[in-house]
Tab-separated table of N, CA and C in Angstrom:
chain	number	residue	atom	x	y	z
A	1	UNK	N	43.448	95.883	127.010
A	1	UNK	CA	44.889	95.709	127.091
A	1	UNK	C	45.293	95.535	128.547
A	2	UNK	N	45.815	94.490	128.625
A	2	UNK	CA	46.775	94.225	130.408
A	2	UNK	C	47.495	95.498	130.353
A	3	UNK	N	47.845	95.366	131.239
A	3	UNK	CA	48.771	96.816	132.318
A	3	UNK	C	49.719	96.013	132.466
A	4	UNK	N	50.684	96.768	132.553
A	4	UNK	CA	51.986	95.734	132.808
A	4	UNK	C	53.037	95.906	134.292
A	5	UNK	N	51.919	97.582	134.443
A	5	UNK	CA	52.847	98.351	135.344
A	5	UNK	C	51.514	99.086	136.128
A	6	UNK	N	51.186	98.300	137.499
A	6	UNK	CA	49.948	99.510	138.133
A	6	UNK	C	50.208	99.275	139.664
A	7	UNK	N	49.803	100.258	140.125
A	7	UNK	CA	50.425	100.384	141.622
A	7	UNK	C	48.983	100.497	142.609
A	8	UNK	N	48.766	99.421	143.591
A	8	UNK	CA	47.244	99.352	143.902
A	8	UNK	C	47.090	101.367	145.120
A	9	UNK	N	46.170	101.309	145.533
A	9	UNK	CA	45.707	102.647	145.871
A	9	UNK	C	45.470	103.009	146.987
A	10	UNK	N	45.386	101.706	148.201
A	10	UNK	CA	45.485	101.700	149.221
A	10	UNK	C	46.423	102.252	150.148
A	11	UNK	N	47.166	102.310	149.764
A	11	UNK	CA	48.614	103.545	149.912
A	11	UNK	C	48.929	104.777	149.784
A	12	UNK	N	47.622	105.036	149.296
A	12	UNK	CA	47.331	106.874	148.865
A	12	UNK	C	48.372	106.774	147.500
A	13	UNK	N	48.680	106.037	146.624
A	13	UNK	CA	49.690	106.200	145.893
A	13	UNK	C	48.584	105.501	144.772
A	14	UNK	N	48.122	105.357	143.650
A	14	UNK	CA	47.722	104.810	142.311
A	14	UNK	C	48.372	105.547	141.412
A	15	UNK	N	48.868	104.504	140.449
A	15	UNK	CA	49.573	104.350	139.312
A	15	UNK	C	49.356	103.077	138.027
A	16	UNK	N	49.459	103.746	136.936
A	16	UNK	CA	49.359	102.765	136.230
A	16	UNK	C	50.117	103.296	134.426
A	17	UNK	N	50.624	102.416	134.081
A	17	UNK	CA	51.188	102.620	132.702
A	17	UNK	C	49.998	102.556	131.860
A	18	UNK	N	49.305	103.488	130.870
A	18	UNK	CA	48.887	102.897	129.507
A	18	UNK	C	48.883	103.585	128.542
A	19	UNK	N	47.815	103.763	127.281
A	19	UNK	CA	48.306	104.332	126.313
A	19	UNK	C	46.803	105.075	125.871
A	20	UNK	N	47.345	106.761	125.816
A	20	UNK	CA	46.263	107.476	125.925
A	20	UNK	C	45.625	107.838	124.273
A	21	UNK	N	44.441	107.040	124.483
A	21	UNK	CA	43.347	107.377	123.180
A	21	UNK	C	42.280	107.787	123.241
A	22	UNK	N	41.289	108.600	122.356
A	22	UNK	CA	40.487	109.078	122.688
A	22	UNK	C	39.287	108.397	123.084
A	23	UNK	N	38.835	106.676	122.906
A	23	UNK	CA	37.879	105.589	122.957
A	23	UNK	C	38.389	105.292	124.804
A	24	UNK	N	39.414	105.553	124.901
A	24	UNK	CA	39.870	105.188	126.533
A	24	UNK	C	39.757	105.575	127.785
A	25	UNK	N	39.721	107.209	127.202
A	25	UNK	CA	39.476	108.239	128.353
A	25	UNK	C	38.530	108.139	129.516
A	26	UNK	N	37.420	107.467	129.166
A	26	UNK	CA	36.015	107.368	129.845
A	26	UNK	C	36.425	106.500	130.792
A	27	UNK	N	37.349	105.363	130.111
A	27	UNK	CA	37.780	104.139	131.408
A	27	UNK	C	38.608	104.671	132.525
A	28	UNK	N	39.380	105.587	131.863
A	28	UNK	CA	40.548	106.165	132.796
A	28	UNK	C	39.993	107.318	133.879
A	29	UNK	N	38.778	107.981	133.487
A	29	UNK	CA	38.038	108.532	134.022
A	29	UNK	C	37.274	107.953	135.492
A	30	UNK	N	36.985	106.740	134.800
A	30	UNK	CA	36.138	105.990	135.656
A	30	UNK	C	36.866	105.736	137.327
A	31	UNK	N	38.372	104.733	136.632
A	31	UNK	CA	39.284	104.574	137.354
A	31	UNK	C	39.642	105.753	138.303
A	32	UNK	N	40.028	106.737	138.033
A	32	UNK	CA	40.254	107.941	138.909
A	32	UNK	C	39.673	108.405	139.631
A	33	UNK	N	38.104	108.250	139.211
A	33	UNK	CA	36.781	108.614	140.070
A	33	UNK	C	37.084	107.483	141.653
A	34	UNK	N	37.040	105.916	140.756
A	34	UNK	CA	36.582	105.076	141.829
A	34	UNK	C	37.920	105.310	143.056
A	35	UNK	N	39.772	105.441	142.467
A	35	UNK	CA	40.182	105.753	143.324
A	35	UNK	C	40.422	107.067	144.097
A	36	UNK	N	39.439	108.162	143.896
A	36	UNK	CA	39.380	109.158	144.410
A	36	UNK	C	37.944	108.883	145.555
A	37	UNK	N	36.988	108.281	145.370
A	37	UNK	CA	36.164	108.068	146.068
A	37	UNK	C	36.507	106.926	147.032
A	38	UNK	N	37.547	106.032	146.852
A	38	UNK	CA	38.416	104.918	147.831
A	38	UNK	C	39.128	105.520	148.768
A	39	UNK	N	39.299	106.817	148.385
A	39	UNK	CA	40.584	107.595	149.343
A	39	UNK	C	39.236	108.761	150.075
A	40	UNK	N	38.113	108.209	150.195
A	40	UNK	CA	37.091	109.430	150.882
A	40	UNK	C	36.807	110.821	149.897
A	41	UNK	N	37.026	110.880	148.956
A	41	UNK	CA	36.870	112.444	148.200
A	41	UNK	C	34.967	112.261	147.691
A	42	UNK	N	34.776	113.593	148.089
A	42	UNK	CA	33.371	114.482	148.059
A	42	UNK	C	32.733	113.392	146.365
A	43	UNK	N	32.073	114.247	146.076
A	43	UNK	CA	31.486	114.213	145.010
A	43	UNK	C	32.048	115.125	144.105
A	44	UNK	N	32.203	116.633	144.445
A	44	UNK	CA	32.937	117.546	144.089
A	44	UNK	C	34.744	116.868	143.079
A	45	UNK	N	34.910	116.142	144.164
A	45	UNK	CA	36.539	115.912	144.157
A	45	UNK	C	36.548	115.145	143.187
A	46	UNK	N	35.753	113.953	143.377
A	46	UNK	CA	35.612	113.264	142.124
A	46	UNK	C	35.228	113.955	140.584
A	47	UNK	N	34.489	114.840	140.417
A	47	UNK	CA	34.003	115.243	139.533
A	47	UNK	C	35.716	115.549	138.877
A	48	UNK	N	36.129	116.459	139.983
A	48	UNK	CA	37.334	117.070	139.239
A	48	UNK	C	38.357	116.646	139.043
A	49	UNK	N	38.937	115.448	139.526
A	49	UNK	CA	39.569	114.850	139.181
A	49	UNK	C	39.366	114.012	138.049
A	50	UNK	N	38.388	113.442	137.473
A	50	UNK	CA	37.817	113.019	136.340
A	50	UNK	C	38.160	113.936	135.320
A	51	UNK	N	37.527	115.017	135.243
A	51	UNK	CA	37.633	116.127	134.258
A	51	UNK	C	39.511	116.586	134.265
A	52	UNK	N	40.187	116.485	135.118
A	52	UNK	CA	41.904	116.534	135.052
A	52	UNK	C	41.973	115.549	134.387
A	53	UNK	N	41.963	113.801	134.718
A	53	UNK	CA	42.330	113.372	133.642
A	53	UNK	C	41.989	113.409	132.327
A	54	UNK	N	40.888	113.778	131.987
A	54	UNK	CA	40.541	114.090	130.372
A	54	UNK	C	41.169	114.799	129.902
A	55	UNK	N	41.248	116.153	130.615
A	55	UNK	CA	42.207	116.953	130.028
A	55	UNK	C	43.452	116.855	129.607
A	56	UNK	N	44.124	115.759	130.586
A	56	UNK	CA	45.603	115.099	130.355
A	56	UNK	C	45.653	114.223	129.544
A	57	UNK	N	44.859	113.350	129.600
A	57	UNK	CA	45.072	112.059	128.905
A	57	UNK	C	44.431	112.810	126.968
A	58	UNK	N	43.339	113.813	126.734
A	58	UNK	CA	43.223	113.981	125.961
A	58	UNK	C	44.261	115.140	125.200
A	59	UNK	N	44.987	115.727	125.714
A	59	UNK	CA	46.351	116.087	125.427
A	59	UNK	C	47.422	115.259	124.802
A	60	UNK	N	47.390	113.959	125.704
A	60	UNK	CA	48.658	113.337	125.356
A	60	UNK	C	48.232	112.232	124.236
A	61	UNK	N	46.974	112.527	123.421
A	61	UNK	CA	46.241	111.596	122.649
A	61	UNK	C	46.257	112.385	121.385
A	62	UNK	N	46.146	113.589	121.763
A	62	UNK	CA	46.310	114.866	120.513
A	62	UNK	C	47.689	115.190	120.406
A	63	UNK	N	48.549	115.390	121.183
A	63	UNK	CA	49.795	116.704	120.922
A	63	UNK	C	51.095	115.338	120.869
A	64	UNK	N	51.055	114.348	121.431
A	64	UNK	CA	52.098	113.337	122.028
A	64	UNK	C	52.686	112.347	120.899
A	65	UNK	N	53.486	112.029	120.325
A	65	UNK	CA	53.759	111.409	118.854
A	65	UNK	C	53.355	109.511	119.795
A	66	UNK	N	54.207	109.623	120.402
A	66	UNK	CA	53.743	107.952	121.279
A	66	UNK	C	53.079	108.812	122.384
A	67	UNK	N	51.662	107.432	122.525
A	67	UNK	CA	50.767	107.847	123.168
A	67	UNK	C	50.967	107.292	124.709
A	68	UNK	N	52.317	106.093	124.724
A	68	UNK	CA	52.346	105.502	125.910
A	68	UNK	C	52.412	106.233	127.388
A	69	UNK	N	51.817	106.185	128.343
A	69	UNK	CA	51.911	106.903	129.530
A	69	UNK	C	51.607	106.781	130.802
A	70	UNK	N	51.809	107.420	131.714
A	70	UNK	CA	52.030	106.946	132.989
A	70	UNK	C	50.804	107.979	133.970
A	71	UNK	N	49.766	107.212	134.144
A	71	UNK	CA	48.965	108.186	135.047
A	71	UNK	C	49.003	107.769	136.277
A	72	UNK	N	49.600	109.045	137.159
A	72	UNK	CA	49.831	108.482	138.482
A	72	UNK	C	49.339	109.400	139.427
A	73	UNK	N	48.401	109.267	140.755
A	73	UNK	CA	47.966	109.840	141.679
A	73	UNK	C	48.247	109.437	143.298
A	74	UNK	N	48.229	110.683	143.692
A	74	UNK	CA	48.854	110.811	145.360
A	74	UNK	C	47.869	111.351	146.068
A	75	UNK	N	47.633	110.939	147.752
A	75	UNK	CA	46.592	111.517	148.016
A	75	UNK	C	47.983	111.726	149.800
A	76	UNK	N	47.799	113.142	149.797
A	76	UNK	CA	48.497	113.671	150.798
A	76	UNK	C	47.576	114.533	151.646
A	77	UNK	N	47.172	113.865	152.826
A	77	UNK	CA	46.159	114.803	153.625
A	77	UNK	C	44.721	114.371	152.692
A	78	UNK	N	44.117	115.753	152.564
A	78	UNK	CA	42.869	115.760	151.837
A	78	UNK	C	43.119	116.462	149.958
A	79	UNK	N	44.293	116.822	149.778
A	79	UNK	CA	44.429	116.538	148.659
A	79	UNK	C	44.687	115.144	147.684
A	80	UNK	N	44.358	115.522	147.091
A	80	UNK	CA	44.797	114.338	145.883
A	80	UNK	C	45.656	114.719	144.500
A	81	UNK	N	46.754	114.752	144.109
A	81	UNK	CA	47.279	114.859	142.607
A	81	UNK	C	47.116	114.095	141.720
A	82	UNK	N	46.780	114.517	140.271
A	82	UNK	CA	47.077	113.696	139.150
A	82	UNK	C	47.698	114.544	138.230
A	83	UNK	N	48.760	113.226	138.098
A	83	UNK	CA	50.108	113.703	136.829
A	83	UNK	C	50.002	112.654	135.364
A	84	UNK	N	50.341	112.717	134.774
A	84	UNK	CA	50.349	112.631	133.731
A	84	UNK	C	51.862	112.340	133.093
A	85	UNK	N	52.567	111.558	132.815
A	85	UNK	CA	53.885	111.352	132.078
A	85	UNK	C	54.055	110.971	131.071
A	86	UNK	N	54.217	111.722	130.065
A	86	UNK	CA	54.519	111.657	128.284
A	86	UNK	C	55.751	110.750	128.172
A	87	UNK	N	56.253	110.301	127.021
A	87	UNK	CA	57.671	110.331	126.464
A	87	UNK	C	57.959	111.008	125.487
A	88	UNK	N	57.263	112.374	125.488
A	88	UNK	CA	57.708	113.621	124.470
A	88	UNK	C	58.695	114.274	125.363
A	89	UNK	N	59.922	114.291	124.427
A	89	UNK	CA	61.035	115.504	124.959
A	89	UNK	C	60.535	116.723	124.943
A	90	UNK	N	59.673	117.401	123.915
A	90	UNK	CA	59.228	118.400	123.955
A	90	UNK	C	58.125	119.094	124.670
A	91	UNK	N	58.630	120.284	125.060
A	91	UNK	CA	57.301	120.920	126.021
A	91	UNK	C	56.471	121.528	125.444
A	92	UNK	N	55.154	121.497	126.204
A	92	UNK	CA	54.424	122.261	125.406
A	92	UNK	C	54.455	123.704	124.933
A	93	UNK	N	53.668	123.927	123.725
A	93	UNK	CA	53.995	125.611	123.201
A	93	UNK	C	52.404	126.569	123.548
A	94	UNK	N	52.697	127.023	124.186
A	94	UNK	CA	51.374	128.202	124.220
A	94	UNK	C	51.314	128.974	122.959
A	95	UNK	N	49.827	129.061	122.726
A	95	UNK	CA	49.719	129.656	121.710
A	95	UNK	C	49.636	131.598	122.067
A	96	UNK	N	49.453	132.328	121.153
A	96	UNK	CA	49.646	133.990	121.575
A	96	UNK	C	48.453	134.172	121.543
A	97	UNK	N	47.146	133.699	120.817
A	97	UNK	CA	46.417	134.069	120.710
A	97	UNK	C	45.725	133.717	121.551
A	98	UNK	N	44.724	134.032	121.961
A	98	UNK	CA	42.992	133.570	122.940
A	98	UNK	C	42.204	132.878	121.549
A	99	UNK	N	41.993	131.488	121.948
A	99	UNK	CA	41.141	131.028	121.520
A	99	UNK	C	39.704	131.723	120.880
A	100	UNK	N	38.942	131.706	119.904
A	100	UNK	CA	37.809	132.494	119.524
A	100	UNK	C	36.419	131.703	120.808
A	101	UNK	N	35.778	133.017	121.000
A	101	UNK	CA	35.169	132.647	121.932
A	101	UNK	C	34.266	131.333	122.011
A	102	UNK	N	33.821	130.661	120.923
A	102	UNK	CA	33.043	129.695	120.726
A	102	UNK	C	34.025	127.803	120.047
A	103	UNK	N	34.879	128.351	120.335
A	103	UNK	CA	36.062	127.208	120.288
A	103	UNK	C	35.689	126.226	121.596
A	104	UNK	N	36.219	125.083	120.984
A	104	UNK	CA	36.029	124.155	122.091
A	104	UNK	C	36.974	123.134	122.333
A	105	UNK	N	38.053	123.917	121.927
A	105	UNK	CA	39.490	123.533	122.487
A	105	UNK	C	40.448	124.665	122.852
A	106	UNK	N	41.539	124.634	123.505
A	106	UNK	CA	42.721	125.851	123.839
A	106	UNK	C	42.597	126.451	124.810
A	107	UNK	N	42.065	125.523	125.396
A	107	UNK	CA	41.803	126.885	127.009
A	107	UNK	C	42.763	126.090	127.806
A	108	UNK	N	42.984	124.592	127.785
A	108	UNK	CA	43.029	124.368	129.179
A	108	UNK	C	41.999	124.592	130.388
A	109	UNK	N	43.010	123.759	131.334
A	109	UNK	CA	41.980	124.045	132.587
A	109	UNK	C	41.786	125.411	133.122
């Protein structure tokens, strides 16, 4: 699928509109890696920023009624952010319980 909306990275700024599914993640992964390693980040940095977007993008693929979304990253100094923008009005609900120890979802990061 074209992008209709992406912001190049050379600017410490990457952005891009798309639509989060679970067959996609790996690409979006990829992407985040290569512009986290464009902006100088470790091996470390990359790793974890990869693993943030999964977590986001596989959120907004599970919990999100439209999957359309906006993954956008900033690199200020030697940090880097990644956000994530739904078009769910609703916030998320924590659950009360702790996940059972051998679950392999509900933790979050």
């Amino acid at each position: 699928m074209r992008n209709p909306v992406q912001v190049g990275y050379r600017k410490n700024v990457y952005g891009c509109s798309l639509i989060a599914c679970a067959v996609e993640v790996e690409r979006w992964r990829a992407v985040a890696g290569e512009v986290t390693r464009a902006w100088g980040g470790s091996r470390d940095a990359v790793d974890l920023v990869r693993l943030g977007v999964s977590e986001l993008l596989g959120n907004v693929a599970k919990h999100v009624e439209n999957p359309r979304c906006y993954l956008r990253m900033t690199r200020i100094g030697v940090e880097v952010t990644v956000q994530v923008f739904d078009r769910s009005v609703r916030l998320p609900v924590l659950r009360h319980r702790a996940p059972a120890w051998d679950a392999e979802s509900g933790r979050g990061l």
